[in-house]
PDB file of C-alpha atoms in Angstrom:
ATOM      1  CA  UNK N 106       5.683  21.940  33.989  1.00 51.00           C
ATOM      2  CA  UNK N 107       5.189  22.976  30.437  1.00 48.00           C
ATOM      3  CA  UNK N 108       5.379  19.143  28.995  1.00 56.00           C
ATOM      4  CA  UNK N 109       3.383  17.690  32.028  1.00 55.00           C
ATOM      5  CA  UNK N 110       0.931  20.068  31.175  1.00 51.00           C
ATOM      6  CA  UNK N 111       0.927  18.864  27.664  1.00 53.00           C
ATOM      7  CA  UNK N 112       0.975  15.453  28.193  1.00 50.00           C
ATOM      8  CA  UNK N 113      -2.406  16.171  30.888  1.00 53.00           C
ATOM      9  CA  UNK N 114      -3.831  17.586  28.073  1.00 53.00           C
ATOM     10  CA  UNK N 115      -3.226  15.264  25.310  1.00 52.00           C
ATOM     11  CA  UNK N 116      -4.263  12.360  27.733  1.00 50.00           C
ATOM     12  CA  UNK N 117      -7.944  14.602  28.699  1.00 48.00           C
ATOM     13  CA  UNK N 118      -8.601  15.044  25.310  1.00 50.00           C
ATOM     14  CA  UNK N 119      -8.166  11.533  24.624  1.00 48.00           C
ATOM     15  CA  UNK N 120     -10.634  10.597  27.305  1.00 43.00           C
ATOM     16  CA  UNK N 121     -13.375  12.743  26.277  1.00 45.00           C
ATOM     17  CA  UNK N 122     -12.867  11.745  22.393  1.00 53.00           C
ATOM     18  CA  UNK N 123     -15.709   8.924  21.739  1.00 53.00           C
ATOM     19  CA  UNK N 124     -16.546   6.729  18.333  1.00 67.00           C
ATOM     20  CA  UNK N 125     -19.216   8.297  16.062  1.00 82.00           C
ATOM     21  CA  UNK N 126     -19.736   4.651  14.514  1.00 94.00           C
ATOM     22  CA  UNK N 127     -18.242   1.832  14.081  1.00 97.00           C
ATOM     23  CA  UNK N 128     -19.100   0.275  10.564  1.00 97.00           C
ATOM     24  CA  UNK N 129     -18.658  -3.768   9.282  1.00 96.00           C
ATOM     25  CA  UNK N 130     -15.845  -3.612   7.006  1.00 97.00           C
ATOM     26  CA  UNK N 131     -17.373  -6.177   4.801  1.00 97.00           C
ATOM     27  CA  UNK N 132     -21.181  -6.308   5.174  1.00 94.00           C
ATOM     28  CA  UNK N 133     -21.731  -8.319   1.728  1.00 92.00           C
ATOM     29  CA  UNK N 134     -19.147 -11.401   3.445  1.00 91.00           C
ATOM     30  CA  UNK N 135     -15.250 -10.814   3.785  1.00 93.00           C
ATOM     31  CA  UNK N 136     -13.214 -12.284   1.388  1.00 92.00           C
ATOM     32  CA  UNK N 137      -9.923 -14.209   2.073  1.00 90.00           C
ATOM     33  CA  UNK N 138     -11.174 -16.469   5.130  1.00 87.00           C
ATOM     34  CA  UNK N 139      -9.159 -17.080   8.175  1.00 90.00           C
ATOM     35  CA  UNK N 140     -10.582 -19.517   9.678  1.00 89.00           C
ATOM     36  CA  UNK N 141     -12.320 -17.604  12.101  1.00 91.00           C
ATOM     37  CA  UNK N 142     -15.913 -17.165  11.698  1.00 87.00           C
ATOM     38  CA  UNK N 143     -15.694 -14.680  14.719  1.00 91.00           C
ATOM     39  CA  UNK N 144     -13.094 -12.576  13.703  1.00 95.00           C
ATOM     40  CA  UNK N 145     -14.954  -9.742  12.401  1.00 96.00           C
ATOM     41  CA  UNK N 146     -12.800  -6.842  10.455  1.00 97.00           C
ATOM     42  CA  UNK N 147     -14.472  -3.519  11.801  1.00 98.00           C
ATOM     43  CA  UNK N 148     -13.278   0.350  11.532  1.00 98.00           C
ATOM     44  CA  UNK N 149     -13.569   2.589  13.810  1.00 98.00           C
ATOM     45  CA  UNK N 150     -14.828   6.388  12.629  1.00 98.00           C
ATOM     46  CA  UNK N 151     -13.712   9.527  14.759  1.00 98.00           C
ATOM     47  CA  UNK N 152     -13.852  12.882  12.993  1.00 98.00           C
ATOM     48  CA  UNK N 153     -13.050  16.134  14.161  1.00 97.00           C
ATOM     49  CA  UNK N 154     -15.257  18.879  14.393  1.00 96.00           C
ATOM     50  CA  UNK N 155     -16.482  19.942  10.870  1.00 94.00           C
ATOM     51  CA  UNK N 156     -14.968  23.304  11.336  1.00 94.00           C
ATOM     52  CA  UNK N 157     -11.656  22.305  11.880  1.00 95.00           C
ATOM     53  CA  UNK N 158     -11.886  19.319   9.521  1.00 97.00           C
ATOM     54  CA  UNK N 159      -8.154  19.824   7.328  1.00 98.00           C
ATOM     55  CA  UNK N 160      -9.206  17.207   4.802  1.00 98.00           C
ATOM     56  CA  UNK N 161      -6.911  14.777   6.193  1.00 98.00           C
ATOM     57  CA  UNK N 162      -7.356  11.218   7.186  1.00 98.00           C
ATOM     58  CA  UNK N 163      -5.703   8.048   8.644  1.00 98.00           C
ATOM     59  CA  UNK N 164      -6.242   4.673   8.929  1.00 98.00           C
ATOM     60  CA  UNK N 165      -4.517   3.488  11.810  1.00 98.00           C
ATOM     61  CA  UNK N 166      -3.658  -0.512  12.054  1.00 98.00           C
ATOM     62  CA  UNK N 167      -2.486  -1.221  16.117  1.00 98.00           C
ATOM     63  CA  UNK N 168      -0.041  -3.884  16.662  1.00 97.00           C
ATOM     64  CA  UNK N 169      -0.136  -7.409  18.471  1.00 97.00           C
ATOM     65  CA  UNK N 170       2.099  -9.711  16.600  1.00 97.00           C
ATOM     66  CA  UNK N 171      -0.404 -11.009  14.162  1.00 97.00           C
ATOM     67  CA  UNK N 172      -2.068 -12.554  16.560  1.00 97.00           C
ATOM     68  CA  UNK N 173      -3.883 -10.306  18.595  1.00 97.00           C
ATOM     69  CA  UNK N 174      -4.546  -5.981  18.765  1.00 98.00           C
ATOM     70  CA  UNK N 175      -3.658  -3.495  20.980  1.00 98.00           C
ATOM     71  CA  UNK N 176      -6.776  -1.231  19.968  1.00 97.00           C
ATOM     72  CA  UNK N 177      -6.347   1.074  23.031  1.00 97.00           C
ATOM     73  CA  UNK N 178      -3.349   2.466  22.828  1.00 98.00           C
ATOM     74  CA  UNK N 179      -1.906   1.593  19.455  1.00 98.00           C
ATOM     75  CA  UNK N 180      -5.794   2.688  18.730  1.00 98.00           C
ATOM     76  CA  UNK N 181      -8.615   5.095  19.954  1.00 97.00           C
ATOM     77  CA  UNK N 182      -6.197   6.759  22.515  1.00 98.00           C
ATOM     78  CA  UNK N 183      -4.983   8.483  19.343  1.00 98.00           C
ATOM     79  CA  UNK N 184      -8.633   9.842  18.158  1.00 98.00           C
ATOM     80  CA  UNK N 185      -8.318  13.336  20.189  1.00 97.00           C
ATOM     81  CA  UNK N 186      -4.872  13.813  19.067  1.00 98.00           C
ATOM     82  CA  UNK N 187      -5.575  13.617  15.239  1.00 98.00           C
ATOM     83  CA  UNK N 188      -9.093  15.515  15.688  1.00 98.00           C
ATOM     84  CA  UNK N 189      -7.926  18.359  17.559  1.00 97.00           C
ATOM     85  CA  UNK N 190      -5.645  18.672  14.142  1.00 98.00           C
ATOM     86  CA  UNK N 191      -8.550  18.898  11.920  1.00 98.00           C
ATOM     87  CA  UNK N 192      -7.528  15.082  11.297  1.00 98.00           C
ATOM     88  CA  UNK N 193     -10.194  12.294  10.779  1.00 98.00           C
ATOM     89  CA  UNK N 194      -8.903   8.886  12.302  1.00 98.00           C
ATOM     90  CA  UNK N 195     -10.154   5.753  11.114  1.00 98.00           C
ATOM     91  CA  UNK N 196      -9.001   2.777  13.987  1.00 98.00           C
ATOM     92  CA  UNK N 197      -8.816  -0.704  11.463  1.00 98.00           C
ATOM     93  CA  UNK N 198     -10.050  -3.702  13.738  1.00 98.00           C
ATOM     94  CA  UNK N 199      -7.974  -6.329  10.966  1.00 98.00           C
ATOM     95  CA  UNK N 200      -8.639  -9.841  11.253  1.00 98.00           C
ATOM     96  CA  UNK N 201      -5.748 -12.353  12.087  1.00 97.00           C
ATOM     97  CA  UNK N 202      -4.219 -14.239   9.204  1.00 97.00           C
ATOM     98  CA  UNK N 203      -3.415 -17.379  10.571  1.00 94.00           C
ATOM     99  CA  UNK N 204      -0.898 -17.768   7.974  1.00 92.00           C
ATOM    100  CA  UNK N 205      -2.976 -16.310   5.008  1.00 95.00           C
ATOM    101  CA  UNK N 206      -1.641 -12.835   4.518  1.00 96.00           C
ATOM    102  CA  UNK N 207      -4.086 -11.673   2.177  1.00 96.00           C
ATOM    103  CA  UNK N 208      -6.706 -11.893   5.416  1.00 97.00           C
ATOM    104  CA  UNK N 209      -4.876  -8.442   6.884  1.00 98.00           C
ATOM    105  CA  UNK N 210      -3.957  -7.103   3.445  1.00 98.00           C
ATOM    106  CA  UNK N 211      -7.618  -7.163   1.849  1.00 98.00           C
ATOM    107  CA  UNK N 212      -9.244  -5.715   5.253  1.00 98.00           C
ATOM    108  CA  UNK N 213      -6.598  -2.556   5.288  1.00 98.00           C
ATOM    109  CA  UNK N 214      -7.489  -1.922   1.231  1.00 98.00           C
ATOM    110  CA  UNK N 215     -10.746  -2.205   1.817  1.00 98.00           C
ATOM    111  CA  UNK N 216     -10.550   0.365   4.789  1.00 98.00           C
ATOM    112  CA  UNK N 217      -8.566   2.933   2.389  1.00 98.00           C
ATOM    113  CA  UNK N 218     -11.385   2.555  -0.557  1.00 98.00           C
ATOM    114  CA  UNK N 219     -14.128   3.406   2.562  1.00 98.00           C
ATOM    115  CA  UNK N 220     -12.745   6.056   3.727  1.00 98.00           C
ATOM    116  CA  UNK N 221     -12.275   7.538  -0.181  1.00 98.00           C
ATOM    117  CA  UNK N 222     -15.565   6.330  -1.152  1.00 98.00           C
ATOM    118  CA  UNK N 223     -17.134   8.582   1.710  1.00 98.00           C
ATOM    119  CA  UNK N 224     -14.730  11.344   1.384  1.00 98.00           C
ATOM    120  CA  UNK N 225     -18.041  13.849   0.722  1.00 97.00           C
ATOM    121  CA  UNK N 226     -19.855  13.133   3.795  1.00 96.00           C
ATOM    122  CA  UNK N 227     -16.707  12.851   6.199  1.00 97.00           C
ATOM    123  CA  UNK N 228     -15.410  15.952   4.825  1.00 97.00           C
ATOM    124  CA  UNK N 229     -12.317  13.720   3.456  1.00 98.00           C
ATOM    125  CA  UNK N 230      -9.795  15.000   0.530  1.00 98.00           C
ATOM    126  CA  UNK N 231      -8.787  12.014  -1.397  1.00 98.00           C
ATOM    127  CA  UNK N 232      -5.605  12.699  -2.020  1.00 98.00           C
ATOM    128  CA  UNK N 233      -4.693  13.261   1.435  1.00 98.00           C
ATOM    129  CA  UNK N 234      -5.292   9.753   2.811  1.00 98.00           C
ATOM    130  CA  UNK N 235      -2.600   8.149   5.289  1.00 98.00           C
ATOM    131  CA  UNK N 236      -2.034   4.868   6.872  1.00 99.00           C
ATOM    132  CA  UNK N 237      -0.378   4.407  10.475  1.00 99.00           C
ATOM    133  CA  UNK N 238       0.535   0.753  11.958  1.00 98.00           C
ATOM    134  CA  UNK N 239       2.571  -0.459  15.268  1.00 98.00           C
ATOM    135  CA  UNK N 240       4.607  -3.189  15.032  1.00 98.00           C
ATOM    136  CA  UNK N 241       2.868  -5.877  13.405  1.00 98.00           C
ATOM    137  CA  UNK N 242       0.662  -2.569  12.417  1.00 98.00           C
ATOM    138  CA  UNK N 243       3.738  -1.316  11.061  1.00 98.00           C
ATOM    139  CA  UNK N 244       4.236  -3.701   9.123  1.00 98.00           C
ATOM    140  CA  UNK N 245       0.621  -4.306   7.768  1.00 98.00           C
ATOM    141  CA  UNK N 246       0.702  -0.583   7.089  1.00 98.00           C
ATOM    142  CA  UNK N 247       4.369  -0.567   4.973  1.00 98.00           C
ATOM    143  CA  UNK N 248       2.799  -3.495   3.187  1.00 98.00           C
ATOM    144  CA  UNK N 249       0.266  -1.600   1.744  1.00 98.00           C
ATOM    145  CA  UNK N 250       2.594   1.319   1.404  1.00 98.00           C
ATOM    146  CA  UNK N 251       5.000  -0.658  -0.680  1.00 98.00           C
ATOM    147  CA  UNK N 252       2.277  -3.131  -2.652  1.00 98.00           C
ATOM    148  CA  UNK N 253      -1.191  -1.191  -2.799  1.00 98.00           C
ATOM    149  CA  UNK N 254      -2.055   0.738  -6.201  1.00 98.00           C
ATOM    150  CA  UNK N 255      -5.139   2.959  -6.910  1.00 97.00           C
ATOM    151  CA  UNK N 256      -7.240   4.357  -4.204  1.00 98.00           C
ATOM    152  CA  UNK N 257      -5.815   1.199  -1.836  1.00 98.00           C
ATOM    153  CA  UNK N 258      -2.902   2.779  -1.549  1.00 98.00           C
ATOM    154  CA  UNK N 259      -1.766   5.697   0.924  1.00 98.00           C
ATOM    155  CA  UNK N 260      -0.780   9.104   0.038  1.00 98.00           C
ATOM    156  CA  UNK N 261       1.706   8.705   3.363  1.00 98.00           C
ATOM    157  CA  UNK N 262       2.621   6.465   5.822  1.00 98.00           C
ATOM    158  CA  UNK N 263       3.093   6.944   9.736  1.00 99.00           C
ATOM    159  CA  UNK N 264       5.010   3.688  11.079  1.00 98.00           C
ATOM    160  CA  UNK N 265       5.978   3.399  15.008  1.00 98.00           C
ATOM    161  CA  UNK N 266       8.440   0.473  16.765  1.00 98.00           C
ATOM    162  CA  UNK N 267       7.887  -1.187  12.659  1.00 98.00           C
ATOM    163  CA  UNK N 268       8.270  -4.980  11.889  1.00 98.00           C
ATOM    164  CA  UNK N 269       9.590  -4.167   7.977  1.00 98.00           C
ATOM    165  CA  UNK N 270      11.317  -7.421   7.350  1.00 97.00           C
ATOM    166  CA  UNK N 271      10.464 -10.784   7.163  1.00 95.00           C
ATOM    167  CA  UNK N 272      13.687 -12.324   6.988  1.00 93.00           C
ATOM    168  CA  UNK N 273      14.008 -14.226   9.813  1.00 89.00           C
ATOM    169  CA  UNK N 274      17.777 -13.527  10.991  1.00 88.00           C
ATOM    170  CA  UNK N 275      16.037  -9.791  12.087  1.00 90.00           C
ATOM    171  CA  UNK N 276      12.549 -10.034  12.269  1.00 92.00           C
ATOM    172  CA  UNK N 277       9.799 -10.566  14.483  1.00 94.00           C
ATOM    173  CA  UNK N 278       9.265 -14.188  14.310  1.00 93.00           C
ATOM    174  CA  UNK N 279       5.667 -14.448  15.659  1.00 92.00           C
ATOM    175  CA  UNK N 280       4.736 -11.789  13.147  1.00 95.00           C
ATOM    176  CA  UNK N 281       6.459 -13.534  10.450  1.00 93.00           C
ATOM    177  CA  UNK N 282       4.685 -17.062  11.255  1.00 96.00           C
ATOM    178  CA  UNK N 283       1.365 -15.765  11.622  1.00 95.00           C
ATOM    179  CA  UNK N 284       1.532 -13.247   8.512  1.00 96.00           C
ATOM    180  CA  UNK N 285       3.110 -16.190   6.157  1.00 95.00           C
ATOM    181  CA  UNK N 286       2.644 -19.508   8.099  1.00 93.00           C
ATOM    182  CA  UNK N 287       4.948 -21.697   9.590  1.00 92.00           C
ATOM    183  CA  UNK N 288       7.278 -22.607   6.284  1.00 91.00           C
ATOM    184  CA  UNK N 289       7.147 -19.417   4.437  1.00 92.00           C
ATOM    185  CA  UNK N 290       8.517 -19.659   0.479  1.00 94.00           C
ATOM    186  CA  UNK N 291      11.674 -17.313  -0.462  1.00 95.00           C
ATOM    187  CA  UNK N 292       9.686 -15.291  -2.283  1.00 96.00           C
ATOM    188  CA  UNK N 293       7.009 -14.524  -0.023  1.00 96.00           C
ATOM    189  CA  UNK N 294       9.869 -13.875   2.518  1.00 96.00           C
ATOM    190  CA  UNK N 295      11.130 -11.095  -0.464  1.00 96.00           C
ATOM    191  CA  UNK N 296       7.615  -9.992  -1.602  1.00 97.00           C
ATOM    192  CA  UNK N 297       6.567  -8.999   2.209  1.00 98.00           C
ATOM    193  CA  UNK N 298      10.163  -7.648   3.464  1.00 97.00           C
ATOM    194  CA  UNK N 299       9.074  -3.983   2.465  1.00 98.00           C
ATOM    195  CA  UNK N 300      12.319  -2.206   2.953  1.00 98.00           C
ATOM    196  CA  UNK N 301      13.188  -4.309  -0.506  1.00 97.00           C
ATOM    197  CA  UNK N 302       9.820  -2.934  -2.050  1.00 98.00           C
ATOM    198  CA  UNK N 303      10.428   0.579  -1.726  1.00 98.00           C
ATOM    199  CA  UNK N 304      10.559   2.803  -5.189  1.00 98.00           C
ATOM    200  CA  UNK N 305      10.349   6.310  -6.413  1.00 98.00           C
ATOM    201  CA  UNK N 306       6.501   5.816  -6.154  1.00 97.00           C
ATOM    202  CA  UNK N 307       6.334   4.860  -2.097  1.00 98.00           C
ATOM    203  CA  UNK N 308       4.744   7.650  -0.513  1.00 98.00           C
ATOM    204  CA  UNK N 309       6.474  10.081   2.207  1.00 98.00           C
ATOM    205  CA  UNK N 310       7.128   8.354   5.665  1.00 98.00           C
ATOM    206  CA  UNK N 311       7.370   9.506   9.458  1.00 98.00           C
ATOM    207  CA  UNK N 312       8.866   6.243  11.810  1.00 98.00           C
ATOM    208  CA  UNK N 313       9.592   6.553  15.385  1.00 98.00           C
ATOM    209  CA  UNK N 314      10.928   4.128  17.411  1.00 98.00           C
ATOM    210  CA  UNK N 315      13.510   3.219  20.391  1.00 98.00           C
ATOM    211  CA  UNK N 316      16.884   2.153  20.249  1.00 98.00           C
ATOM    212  CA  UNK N 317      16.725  -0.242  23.083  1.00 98.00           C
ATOM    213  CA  UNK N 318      13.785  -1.761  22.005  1.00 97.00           C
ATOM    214  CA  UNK N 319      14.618  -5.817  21.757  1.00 96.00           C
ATOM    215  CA  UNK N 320      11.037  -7.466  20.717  1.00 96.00           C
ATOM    216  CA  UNK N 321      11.310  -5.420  17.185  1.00 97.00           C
ATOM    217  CA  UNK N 322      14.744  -4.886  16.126  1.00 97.00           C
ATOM    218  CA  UNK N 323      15.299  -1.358  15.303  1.00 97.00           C
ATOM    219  CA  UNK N 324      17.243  -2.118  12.313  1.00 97.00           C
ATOM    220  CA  UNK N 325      13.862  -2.659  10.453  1.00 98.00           C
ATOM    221  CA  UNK N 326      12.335   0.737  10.624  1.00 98.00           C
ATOM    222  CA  UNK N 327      16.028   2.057   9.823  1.00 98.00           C
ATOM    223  CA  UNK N 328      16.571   0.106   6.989  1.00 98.00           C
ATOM    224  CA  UNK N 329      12.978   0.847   6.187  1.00 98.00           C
ATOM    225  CA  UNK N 330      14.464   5.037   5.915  1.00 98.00           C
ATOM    226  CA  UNK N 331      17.420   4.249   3.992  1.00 98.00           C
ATOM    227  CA  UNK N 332      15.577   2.971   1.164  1.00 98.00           C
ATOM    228  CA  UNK N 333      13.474   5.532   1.724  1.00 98.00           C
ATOM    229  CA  UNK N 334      16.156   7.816   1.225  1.00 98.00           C
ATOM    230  CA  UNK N 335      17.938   5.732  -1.381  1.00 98.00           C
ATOM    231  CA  UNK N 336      14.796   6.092  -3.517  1.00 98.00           C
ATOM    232  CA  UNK N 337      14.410   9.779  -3.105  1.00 98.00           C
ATOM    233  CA  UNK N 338      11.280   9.490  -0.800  1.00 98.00           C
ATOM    234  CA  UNK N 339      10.527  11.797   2.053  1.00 98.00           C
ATOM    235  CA  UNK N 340      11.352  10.359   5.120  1.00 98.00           C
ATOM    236  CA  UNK N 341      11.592  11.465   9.052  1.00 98.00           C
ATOM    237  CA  UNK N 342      13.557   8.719  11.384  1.00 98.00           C
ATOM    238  CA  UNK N 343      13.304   9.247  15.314  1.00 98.00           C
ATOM    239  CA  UNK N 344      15.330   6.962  17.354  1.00 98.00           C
ATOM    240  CA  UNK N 345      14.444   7.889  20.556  1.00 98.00           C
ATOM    241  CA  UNK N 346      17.047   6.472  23.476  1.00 98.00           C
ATOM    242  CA  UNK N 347      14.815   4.461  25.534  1.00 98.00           C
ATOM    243  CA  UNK N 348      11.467   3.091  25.952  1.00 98.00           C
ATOM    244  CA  UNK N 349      11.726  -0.367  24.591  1.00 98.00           C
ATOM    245  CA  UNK N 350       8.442  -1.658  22.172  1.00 98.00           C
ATOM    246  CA  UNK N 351       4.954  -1.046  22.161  1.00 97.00           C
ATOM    247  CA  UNK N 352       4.857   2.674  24.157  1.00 98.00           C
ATOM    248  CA  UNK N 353       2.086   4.173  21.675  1.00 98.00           C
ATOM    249  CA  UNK N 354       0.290   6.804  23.021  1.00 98.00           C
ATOM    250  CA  UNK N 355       1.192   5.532  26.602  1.00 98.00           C
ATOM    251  CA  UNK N 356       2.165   8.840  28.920  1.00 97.00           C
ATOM    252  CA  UNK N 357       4.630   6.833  30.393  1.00 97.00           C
ATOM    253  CA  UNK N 358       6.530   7.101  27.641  1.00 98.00           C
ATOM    254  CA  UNK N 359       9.730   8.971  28.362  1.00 97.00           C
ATOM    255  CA  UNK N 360       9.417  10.667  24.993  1.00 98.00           C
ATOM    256  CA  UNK N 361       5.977  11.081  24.858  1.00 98.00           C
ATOM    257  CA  UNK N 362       6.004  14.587  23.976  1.00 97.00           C
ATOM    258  CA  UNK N 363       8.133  14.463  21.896  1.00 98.00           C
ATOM    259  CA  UNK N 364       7.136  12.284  19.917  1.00 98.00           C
ATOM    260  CA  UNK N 365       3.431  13.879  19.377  1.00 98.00           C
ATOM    261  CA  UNK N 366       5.636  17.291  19.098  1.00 98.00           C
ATOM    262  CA  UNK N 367       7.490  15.807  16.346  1.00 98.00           C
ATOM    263  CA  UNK N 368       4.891  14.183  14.514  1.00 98.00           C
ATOM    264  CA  UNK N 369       2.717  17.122  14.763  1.00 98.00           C
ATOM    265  CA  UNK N 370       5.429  19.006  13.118  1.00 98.00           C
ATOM    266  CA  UNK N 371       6.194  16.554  10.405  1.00 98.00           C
ATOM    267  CA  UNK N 372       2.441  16.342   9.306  1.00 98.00           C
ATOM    268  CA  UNK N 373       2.136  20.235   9.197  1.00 97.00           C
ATOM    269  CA  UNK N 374       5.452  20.061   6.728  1.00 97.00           C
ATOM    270  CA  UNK N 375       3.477  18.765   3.894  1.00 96.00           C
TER     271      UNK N 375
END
């Protein structure tokens, strides 16, 4: 009764939660084109009540392979969670690379420097900043994790169901094509596989995911902890037993609870 009555909760609150804007990314002209004069990168701003405001933010990057977003789920459905924390949530609406990863890379910088560059008026400490991503998300998000410097880069790093490498005898081969193209070089394949990126100066990392899950492999978000560990970062792994990929903040989710339980608890640890 007492998790049903969470999860009822957690799913009213997300309900009620609505966007206080939604602001162009770029309004001078993105740089980095795709291709797709329609593909417009946008982020989404909810913040919690001013009272409760912590300080905190996160961009959060949803999933869809590269090639498409899950915004709902892997997106807003998270904005009453993280505000009824005192935590501002900033949704990224990335544009597709179509092969030209610096499309994804430059839109989720550029969401980062927003978010500090309004830290005042949002109530926002800057050096509590955090990026979350989904699957392709995830991988977007360790990216910038592993690679960003300055105020581009995260202070920590929230990565659920993860694509981490882009080697292609374990990754997620639609990811991989759309985030490098069709023939990516060896080296791209080494830059962008971030569990070989990770030093002493990646910041602290929660990852969930499910053992049974067969679209991601979970061997990328595990050897995404071990060099974590292996490089004396924080780290939290949950391998939960079931629930296959893509589950975000779906009730359905055998582990829902615990999952927000979890993460909850890991984000009040530091």
């Amino acid at each position: 009764m007492k998790r049903l009555s969470f999860i009822l909760l957690m799913t009213a609150i997300s309900a009620v939660t609505s966007a206080q804007k939604v602001l162009n990314l770029w309004p001078d002209g993105a740089p980095n084109d795709n291709g797709d004069a329609k593909d417009k990168a946008e982020l989404t701003v909810f913040l919690p009540d001013e009272k409760k405001a912590t300080g905190r933010a996160i961009v959060m990057c949803p999933g869809g392979g590269y090639g498409h977003l899950a915004m709902q789920h892997e997106g807003t459905d998270w904005a009453g969670y993280f505000n009824q924390q005192g935590i501002a949530l900033f949704v990224l609406k990335y544009r597709m690379p179509h092969g030209n990863r610096e499309v994804p890379i430059s839109d989720a910088e550029q969401a980062l420097l927003m978010v500090r560059a309004n830290a005042q008026t949002w109530h926002i400490k800057k050096d509590q900043v955090g990026i979350m991503g989904f699957s392709a998300g995830g991988h977007l998000a360790s990216t910038i994790a592993t690679h960003s410097k300055g105020d581009a880069a995260p202070n920590f790093q929230i990565l659920f169901y993860p694509v981490i490498t882009m080697d292609p005898s374990f990754t997620h081969k639609g990811s991989m094509v759309n985030f490098l193209g069709e023939k990516p070089k060896k080296k791209d394949i080494q830059d962008y596989s971030n569990d070989r990126q990770v030093s002493r100066a990646t910041p602290r990392a929660f990852i969930a995911l499910s053992d049974d899950d067969h679209a991601v492999l979970p061997v990328n978000g595990a050897n995404y902890y071990m060099e974590c560990y292996r490089h004396d970062v924080p780290a939290s792994l949950h391998i939960y037993p079931t629930g296959g990929h893509g589950w975000g903040y779906r009730a359905t989710f055998d582990y829902h609870f615990e999952v927000l339980q979890e993460l909850k608890a890991w984000l009040h640890s530091f």
